[in-house]
Coordinates of C-alpha atoms and ligand atoms in Angstrom, one line a residue:
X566 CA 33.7 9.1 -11.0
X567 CA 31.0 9.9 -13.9
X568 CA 28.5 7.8 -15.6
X569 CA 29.9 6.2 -18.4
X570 CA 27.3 3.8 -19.7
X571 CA 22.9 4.0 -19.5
X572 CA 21.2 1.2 -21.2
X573 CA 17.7 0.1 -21.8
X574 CA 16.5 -3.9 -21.8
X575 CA 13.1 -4.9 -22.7
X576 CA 13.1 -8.3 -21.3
X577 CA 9.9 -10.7 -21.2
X578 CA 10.2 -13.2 -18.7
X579 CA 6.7 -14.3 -18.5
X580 CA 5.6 -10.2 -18.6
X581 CA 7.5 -8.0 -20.2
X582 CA 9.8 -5.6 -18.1
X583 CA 11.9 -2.4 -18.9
X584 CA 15.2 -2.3 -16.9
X585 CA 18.3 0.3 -17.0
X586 CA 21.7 -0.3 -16.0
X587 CA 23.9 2.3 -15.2
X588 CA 27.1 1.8 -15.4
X589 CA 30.1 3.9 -14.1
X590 CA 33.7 4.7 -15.1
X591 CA 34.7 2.4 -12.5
X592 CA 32.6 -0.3 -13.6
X593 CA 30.0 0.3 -10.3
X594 CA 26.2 -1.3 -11.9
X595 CA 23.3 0.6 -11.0
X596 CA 19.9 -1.1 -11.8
X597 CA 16.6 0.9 -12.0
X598 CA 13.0 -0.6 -13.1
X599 CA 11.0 1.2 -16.2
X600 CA 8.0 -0.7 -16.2
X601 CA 4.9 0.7 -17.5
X602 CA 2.2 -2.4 -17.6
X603 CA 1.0 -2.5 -21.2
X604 CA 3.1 1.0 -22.2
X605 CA 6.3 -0.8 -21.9
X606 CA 8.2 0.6 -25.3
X607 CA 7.1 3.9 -24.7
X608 CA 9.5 4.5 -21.4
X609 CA 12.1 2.7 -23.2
X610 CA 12.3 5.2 -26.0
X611 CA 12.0 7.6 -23.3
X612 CA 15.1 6.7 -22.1
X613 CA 16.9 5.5 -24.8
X614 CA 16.4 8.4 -26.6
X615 CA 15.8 11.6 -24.7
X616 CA 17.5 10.6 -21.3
X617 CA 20.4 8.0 -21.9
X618 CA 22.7 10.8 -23.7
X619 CA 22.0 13.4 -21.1
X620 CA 23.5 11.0 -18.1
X621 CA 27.1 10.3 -19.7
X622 CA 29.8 12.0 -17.8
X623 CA 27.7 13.1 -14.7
X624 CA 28.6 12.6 -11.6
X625 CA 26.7 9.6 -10.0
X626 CA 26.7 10.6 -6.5
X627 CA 24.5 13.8 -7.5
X628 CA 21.3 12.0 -6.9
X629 CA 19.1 14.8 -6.0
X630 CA 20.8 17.5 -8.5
X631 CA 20.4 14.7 -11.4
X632 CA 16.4 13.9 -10.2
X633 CA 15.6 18.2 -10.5
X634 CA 17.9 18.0 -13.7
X635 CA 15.3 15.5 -15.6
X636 CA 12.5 16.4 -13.6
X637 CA 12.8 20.0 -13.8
X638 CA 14.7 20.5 -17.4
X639 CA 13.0 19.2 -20.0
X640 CA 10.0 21.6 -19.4
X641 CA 7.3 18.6 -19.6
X642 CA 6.5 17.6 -16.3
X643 CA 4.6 14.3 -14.5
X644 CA 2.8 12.0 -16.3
X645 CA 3.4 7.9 -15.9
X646 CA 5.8 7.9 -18.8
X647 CA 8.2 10.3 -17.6
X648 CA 8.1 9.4 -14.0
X649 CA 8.9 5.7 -14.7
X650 CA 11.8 6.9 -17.0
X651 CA 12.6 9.3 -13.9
X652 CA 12.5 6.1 -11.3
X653 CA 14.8 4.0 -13.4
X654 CA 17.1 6.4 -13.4
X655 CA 16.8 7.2 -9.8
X656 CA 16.7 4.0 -8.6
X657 CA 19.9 2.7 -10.2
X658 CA 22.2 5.9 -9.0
X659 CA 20.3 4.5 -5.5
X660 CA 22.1 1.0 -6.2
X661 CA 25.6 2.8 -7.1
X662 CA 25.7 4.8 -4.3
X663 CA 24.8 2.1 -1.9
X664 CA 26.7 -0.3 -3.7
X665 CA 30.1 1.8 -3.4
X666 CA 29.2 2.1 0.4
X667 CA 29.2 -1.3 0.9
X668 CA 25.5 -1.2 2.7
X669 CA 22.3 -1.9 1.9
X670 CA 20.3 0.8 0.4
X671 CA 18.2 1.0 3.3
X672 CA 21.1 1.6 5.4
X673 CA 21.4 5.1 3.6
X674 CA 17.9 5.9 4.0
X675 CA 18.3 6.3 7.8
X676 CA 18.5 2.1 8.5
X677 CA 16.3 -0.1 9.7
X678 CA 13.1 1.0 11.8
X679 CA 11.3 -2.4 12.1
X680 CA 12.8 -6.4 12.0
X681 CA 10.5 -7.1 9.1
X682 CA 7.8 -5.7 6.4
X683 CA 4.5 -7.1 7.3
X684 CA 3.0 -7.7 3.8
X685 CA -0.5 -8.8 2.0
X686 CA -0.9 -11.2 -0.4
X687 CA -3.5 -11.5 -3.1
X688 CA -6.4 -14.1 -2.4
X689 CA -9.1 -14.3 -5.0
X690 CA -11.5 -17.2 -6.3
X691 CA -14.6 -17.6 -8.5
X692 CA -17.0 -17.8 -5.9
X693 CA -16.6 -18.1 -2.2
X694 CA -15.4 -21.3 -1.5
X695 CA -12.4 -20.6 -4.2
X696 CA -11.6 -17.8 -2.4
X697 CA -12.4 -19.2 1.2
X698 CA -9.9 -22.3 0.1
X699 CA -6.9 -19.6 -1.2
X700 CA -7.1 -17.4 2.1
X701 CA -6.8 -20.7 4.0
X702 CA -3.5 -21.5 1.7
X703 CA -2.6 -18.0 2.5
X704 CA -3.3 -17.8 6.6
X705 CA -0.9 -21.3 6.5
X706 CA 1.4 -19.7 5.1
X707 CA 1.9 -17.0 7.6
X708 CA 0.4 -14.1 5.8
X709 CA -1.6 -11.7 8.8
X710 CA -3.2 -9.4 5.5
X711 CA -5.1 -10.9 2.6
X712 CA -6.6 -8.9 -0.2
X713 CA -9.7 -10.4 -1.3
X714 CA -11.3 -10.6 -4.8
X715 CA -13.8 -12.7 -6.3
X716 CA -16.2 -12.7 -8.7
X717 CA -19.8 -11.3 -8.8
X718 CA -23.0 -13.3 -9.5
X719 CA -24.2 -12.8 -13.3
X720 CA -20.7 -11.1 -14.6
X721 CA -18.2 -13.4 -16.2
X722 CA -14.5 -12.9 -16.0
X723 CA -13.3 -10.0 -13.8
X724 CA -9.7 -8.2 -13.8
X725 CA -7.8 -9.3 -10.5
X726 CA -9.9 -12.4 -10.1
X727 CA -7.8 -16.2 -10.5
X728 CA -9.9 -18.7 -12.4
X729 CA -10.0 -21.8 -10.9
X730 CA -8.0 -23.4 -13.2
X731 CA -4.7 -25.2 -12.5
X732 CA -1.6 -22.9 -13.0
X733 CA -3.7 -20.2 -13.4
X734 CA -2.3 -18.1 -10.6
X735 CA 0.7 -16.5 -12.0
X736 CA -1.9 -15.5 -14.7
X737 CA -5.3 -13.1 -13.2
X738 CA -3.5 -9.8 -13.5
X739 CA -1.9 -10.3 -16.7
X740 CA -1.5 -7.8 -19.4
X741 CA -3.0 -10.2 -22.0
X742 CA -1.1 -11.7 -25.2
X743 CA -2.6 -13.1 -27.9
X744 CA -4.6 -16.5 -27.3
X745 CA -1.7 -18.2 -28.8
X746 CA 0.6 -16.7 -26.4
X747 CA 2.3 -13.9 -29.2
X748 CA 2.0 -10.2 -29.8
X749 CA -1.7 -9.0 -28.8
X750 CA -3.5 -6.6 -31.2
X751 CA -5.5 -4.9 -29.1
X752 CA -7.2 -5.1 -25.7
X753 CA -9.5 -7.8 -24.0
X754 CA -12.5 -6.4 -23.0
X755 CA -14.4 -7.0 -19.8
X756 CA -18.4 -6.2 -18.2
X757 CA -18.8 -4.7 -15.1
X758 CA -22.4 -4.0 -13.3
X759 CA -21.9 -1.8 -9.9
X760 CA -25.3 -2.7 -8.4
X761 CA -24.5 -6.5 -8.9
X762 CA -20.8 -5.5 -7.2
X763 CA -22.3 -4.0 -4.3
X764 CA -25.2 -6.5 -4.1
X765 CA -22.9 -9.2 -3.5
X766 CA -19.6 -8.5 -1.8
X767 CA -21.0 -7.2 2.0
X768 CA -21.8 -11.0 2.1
X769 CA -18.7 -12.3 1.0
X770 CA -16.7 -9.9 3.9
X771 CA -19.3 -11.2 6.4
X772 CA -18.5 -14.8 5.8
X773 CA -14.2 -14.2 5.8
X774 CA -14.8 -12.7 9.4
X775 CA -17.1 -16.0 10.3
X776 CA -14.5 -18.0 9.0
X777 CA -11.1 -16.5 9.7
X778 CA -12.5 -14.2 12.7
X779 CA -11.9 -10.7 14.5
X780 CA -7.8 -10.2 13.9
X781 CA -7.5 -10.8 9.9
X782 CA -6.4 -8.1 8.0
X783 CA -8.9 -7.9 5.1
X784 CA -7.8 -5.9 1.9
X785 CA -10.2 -5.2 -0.9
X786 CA -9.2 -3.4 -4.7
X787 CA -12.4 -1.6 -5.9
X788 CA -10.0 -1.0 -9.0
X789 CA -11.6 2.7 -9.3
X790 CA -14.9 1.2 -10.6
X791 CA -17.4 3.1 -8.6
X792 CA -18.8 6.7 -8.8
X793 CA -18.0 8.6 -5.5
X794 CA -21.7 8.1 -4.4
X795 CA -21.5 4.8 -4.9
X796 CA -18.1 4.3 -3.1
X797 CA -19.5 6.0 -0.2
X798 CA -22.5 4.3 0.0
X799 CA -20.5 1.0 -0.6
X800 CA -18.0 2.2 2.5
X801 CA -20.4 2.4 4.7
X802 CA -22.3 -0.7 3.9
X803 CA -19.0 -2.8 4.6
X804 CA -18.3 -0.7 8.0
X805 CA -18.9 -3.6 10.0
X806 CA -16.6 -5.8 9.0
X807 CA -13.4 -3.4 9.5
X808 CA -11.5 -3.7 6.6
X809 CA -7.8 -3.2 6.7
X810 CA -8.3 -0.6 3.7
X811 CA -10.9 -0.4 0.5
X812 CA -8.2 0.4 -2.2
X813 CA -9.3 2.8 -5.2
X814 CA -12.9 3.2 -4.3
X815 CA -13.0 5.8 -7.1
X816 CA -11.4 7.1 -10.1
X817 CA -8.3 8.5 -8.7
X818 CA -7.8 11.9 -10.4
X819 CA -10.4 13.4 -8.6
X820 CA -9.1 14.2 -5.4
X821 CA -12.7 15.5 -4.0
X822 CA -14.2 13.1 -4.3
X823 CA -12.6 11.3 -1.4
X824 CA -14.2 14.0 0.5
X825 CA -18.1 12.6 -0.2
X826 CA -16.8 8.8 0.6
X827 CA -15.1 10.0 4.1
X828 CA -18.5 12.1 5.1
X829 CA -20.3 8.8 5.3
X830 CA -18.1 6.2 6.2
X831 CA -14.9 5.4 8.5
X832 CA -13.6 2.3 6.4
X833 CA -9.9 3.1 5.7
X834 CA -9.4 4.0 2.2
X835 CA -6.1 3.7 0.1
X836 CA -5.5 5.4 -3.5
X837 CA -3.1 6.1 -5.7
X838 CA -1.2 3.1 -7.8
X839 CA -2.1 4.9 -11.2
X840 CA -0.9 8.7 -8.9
X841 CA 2.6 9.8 -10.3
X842 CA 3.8 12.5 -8.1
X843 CA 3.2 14.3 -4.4
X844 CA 0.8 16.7 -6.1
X845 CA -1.5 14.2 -6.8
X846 CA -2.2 13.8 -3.3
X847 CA -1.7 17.4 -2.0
X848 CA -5.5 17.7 -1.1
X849 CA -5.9 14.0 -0.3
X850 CA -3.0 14.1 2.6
X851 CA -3.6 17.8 3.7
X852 CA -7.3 17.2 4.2
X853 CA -7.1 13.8 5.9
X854 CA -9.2 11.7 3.1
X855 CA -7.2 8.7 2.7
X856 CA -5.2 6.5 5.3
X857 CA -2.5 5.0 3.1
X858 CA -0.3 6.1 -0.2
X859 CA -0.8 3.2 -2.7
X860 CA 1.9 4.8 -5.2
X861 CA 4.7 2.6 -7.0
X862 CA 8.4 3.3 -6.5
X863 CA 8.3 3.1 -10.0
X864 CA 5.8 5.0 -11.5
X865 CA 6.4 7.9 -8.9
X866 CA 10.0 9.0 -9.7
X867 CA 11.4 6.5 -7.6
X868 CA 13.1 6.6 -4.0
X869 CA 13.9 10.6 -3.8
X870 CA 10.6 11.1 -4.9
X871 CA 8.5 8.5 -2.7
X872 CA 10.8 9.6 0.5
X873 CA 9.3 12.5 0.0
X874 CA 5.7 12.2 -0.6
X875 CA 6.1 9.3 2.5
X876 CA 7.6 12.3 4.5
X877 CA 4.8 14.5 3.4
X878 CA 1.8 11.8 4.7
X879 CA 3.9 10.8 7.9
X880 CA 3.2 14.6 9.0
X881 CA -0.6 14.0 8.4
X882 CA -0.9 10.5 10.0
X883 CA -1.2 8.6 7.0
X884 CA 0.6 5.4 6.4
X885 CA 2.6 3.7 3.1
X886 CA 0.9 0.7 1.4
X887 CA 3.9 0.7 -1.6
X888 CA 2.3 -0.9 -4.7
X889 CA 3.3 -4.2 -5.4
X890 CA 2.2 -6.0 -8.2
X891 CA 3.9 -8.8 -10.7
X892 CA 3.8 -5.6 -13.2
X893 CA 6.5 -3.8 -11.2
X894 CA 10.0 -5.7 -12.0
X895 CA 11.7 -7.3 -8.8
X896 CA 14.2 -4.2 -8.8
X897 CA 11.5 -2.0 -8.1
X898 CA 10.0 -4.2 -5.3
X899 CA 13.5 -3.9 -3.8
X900 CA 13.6 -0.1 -4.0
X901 CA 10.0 -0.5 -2.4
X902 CA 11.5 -3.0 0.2
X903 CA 14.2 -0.7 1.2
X904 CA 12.1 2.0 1.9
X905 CA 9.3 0.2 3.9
X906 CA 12.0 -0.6 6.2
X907 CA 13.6 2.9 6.7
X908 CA 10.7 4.6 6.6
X909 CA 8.3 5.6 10.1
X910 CA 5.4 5.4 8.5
X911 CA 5.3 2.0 7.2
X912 CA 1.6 0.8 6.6
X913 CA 1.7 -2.7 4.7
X914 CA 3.2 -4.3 1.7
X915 CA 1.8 -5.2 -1.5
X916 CA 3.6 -8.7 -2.5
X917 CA 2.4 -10.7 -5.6
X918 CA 5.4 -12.8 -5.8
X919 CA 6.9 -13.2 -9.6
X920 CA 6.9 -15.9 -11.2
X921 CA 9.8 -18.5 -11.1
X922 CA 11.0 -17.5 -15.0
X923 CA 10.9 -14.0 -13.9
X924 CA 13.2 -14.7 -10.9
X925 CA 15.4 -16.5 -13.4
X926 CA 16.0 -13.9 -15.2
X927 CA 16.4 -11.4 -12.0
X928 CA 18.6 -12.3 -8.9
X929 CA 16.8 -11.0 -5.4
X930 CA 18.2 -11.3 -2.3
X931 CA 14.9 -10.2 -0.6
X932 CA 13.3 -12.7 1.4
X933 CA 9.7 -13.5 2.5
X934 CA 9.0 -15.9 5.9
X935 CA 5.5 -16.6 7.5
X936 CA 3.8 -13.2 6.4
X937 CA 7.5 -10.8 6.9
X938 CA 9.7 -9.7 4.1
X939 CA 12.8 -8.4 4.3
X940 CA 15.7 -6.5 1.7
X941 CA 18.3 -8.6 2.7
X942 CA 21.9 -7.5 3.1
X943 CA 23.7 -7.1 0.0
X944 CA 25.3 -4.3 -1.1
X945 CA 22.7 -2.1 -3.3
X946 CA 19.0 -2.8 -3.7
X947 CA 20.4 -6.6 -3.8
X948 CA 18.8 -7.0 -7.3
X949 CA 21.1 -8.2 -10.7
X950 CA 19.6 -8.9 -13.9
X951 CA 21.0 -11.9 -15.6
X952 CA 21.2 -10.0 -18.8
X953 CA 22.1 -13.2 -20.9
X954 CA 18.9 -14.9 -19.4
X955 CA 17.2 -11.9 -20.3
X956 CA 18.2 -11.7 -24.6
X957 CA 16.0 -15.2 -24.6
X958 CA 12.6 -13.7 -23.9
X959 CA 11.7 -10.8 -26.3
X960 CA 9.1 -8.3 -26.0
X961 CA 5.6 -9.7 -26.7
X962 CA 2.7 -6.9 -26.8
X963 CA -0.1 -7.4 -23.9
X964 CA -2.3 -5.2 -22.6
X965 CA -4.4 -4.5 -19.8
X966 CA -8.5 -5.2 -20.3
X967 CA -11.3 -2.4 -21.8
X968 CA -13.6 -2.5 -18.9
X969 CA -17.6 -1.9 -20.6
X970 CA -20.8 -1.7 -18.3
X971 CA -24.0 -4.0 -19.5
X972 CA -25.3 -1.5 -21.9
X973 CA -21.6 -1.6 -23.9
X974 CA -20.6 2.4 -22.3
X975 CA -16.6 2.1 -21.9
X976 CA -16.4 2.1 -17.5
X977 CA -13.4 2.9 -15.4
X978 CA -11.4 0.0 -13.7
Ligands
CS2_1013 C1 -3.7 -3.9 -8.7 C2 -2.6 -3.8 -9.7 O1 -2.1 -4.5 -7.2 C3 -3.1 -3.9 -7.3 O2 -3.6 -3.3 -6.4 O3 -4.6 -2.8 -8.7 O4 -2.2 -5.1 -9.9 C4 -2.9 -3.2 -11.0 O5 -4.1 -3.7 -11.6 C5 -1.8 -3.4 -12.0 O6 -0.6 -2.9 -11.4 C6 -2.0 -2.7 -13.3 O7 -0.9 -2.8 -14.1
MG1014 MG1 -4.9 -1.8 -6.9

């Protein structure tokens, strides 16, 4: 059998999402997610019109032969853009193959190596007692890991922090639209101040292990805001209360600096969301400076590629913590699911469940119960997109915020 049909959707069902289908000559529907948080067209075009062509009339089952072929060919290499077209392509001939096997994907990958996927949720709040009251919601709910955000004294709003305002959940890591809810021009801009940051948040981890004691699993997402002095100072100031990991401490590209942050400080550190291949990490993983992979099935060439990188850390000790925000489509939580549960070197998962219009517009048979998910059993990564459902929500432009210190200097984030 060959590949007889590979076509983009931009669907916006609350975010906006890129999704290829693969389809074969026997009418087998592979699904791969192209999502790119605020770059969305440009992976599209990537597909549509430098990959799409290139796939009719291969043979599906070539997985590997087809990853080196796009990976390898074109002469360009890495880059967000090109892995995420890479994933999508990747991750559907995943959902054939598995699919015609009658299994689920993760029966492929070697099968199951745990029951269920212990995953973090995302608990954030204005000040303390917001964010006191949603990691009580969360603990009731069975979750065992929380990430904690909240805001800083003297800053206004910050990026991964909910507002207390009804309905507002679904909404504090948006790419932002337009106030009236269409096409943004341009970015929202935000302040940051480090010294008011690290002034305040060793309090806020002391009072979560007052209040939710010893055994909590506390996550916290420095969003790559701090310089690698900083981080390491800041590491070693929160020491004591034993995080579970402090994500992207710096900005991620340079892999040294991990090695200042790990001289002074034994807090586990987790990087690499915004990392798009193994190469990223070569130093981090072969010198020991982080504890956990943070990369996105998506944005990493997708399950070939992340097997491999996972197989890679596994040799040095270090553990998967699969990126898992709204801005990564339900397929590609699926392809994450999938691999968290074949994998030996499962860490945690990231789960920021979508929004009920985005599950209407994609079916999952994944399942979550009191702090465990789980791929389900059907055939494939057990993800259909309702493309009918998807026609009525068209591409709005959003974008992530401009992050600016006090003095107006554009600042990582
Ligand atoms: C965040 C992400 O989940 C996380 O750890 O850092 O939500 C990130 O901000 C978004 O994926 C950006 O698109
Ligand atoms: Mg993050």
């Amino acid at each position: 059998m060959t590949i007889e049909l590979a076509d983009v959707s931009v669907t916006s069902p609350g975010r906006n999402f890129v999704t290829l289908k693969i389809v074969t000559s026997d009418g087998v529907v592979g699904w791969g997610d192209a999502t790119l948080n605020g770059r969305e067209l440009s992976v599209a075009s990537y597909l549509r019109d430098h990959v799409a062509s290139t796939l009719i009339g291969r043979d599906e089952d070539r997985i590997e032969d087809t990853w080196q072929y796009l990976y390898r060919g074109p002469y360009w290499r890495r880059g967000p853009v090109t892995m995420a077209a890479i994933a999508a392509v990747d991750m559907a001939l995943w959902d054939i193959k598995a699919k015609k096997a009658g299994v689920p994907l993760y029966q492929l990958l070697g099968g199951a190596s745990r029951d269920g996927i212990r995953a973090y949720c995302h608990a954030s709040g204005t000040d303390y007692a917001a964010l006191r009251d949603a990691i009580t919601g969360y603990v009731e709910q069975g979750f065992t890991a929380v990430r904690v955000q909240t805001g800083v004294p003297g800053l206004g709003q910050i990026y991964g922090v909910a507002s207390n305002a009804p309905g507002a959940r679904y909404d504090y890591e948006p790419a932002k639209r337009a106030a009236d809810g269409g096409a943004a021009t341009a970015p929202v801009e935000e302040v940051w101040d480090t010294a008011k940051y690290r002034a305040h948040m060793p309090g806020v981890f002391e009072s979560i292990r007052h209040d939710f004691g010893a055994e909590l699993r506390i996550l916290h997402d420095g969003h790559h805001r701090l310089s690698p002095i900083e981080a390491a100072g800041f590491a070693k100031d929160i020491e004591p209360y034993r995080l579970f990991w402090l994500e992207d401490c710096t900005p991620g590209e340079d892999q040294s600096a991990l090695r200042l942050v790990r001289q002074h400080s034994t807090t586990p550190l987790a990087i690499g969301e915004v990392f798009n291949t193994v190469y990223d990490y070569q130093t981090l993983i072969t010198e020991r400076l982080i504890d956990f992979v943070r990369s996105a099935v998506t944005h990493t060439g997708g399950i070939t590629a992340m097997r491999k990188l996972l197989d890679f850390a596994a040799i040095y000790g270090i553990r998967s913590g699969i990126h898992g925000p709204t801005d990564i489509s339900p397929v590609g939580m699926a392809a994450a699911l999938h691999l968290d549960l074949a994998i030996h070197n499962f860490g945690i998962q990231e789960y920021m469940p979508h929004s009920a219009t985005t599950l209407d517009v994609f079916r999952t048979s994944y399942t979550f119960d009191r702090g465990f998910l789980h791929p389900g059993e059907t055939p494939g990564l057990g993800v259909e997109l309702d493309e009918e459902a998807a026609a009525s929500f068209a591409y709005t432009a959003a974008y992530l915020p401009v992050n600016r210190l006090t003095d107006g200097t554009v600042h990582d984030w």
